[in-house]
PDB file of C-alpha atoms in Angstrom:
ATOM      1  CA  UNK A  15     -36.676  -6.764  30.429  1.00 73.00           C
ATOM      2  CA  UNK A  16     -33.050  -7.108  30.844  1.00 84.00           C
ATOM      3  CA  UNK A  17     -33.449 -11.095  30.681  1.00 86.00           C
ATOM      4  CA  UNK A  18     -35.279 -10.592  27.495  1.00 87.00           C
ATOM      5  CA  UNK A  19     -31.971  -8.480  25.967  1.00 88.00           C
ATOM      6  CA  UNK A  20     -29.366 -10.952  27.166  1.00 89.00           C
ATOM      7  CA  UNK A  21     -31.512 -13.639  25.267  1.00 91.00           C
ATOM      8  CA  UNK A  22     -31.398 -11.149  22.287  1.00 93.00           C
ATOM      9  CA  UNK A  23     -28.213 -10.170  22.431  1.00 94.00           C
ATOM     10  CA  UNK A  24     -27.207 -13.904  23.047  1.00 94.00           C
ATOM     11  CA  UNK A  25     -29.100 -15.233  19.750  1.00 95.00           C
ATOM     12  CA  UNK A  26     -27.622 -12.043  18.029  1.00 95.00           C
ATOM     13  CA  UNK A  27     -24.473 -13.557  18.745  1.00 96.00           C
ATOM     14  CA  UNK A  28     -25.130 -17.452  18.058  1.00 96.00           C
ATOM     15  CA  UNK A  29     -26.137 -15.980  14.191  1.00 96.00           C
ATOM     16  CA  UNK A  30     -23.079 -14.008  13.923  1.00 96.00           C
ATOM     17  CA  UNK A  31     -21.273 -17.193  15.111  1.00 96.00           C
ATOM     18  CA  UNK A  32     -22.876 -19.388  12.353  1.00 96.00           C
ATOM     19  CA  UNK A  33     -23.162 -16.621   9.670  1.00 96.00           C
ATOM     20  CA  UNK A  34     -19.049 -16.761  10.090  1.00 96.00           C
ATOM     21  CA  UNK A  35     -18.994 -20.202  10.097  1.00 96.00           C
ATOM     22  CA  UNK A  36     -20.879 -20.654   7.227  1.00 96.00           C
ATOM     23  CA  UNK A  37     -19.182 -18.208   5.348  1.00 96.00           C
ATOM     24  CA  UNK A  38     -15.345 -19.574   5.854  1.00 96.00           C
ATOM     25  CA  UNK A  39     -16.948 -23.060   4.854  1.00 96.00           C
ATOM     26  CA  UNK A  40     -18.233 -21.765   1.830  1.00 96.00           C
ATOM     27  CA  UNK A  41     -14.748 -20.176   1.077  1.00 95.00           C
ATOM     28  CA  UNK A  42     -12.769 -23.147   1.591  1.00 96.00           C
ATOM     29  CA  UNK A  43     -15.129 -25.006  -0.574  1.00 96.00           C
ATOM     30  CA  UNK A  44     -14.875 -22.579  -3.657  1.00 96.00           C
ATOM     31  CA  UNK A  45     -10.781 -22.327  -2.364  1.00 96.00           C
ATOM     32  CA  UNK A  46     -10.462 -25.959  -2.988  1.00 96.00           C
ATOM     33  CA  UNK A  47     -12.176 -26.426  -5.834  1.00 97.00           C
ATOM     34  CA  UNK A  48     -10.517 -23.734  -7.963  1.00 97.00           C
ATOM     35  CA  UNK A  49      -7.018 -25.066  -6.505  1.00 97.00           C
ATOM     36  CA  UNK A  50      -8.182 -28.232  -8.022  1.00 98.00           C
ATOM     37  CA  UNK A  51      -9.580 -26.649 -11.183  1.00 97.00           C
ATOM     38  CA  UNK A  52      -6.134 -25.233 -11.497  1.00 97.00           C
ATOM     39  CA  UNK A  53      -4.474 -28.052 -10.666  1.00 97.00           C
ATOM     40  CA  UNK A  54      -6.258 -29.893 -13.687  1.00 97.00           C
ATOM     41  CA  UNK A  55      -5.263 -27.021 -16.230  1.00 96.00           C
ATOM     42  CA  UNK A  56      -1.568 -27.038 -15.455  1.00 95.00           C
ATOM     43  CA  UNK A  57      -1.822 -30.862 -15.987  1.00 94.00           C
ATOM     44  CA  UNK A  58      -3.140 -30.360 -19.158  1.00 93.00           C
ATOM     45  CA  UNK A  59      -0.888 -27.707 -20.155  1.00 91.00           C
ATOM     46  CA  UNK A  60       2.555 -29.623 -19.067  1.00 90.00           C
ATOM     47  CA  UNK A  61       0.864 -32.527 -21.119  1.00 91.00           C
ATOM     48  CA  UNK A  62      -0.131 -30.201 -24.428  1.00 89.00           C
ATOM     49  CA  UNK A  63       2.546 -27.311 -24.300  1.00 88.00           C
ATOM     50  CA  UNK A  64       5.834 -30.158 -25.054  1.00 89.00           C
ATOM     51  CA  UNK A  65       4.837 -30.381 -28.814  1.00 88.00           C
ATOM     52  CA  UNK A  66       4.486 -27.005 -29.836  1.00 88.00           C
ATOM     53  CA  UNK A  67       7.879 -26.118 -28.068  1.00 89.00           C
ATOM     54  CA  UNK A  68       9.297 -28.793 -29.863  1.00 91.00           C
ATOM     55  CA  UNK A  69       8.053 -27.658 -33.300  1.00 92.00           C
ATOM     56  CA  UNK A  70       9.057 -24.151 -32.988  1.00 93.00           C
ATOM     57  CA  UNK A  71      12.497 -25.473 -31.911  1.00 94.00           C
ATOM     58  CA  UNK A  72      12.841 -27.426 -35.431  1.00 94.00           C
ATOM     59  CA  UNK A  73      10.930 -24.574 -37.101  1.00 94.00           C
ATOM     60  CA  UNK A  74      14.223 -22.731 -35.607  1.00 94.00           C
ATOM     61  CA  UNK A  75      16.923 -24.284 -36.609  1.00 94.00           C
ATOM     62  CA  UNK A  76      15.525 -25.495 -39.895  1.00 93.00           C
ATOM     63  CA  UNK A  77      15.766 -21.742 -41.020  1.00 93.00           C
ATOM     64  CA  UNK A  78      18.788 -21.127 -39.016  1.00 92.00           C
ATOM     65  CA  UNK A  79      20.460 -24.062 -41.032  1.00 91.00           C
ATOM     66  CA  UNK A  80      18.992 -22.789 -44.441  1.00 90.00           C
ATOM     67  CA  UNK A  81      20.043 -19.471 -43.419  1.00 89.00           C
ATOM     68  CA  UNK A  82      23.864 -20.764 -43.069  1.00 88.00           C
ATOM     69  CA  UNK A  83      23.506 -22.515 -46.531  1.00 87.00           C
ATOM     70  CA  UNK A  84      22.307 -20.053 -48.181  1.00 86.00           C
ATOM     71  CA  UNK A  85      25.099 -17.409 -46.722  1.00 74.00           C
ATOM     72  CA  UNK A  86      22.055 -14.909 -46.388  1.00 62.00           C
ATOM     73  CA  UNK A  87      21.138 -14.067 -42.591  1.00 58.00           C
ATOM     74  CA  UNK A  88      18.232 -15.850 -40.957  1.00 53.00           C
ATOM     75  CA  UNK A  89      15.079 -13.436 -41.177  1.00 57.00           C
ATOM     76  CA  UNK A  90      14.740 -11.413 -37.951  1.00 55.00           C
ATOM     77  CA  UNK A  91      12.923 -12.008 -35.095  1.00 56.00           C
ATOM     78  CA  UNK A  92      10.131 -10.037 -34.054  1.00 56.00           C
ATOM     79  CA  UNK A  93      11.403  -8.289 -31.039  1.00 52.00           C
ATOM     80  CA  UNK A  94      15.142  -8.313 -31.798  1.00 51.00           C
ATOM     81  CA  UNK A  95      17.184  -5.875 -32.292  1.00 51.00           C
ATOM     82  CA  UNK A  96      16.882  -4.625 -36.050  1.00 48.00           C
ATOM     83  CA  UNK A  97      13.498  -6.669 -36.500  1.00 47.00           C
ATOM     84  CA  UNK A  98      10.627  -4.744 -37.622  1.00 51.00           C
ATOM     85  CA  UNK A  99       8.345  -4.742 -34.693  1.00 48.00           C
ATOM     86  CA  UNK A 100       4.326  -4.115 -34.535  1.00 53.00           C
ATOM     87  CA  UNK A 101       3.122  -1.383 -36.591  1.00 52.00           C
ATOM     88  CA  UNK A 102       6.626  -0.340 -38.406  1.00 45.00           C
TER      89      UNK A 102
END
């Protein structure tokens, strides 16, 4: 009888062992693949994101220079102080 619960015990154990193994496989497999994932967004992103920078930046100081031309302030900022913010 106590044979019998060693080799119970001891397969008890060998499942644990591969149910654990399995399972940090598993993780490092989703891990990697959302590190890549993410890798392949921020690619994307550094690629896409220069050109809309770039246009609010001449967006900018096209209003800032029509602002000095004109004498009359440029229009405020959301956010600023003195710039109507959401829901004045």
């Amino acid at each position: 009888m106590e044979v019998q619960q060693q080799t119970t015990e001891h397969q008890q154990q060998q499942l644990r062992n591969l149910w654990n193994f399995l399972l940090e496989a598993c993780l490092d497999s989703c891990v990697a693949k959302l590190v890549h994932s993410n890798l392949r967004l921020m690619a994307a992103y550094v690629q896409l994101m220069p050109a809309p920078v770039q246009r609010h930046i001449a967006d900018s100081e096209a209003s800032a220079a029509l602002a000095e031309t004109t004498g009359s302030p440029a229009r405020p900022v959301a956010g600023q102080h003195g710039a109507p913010g959401p829901g004045s």
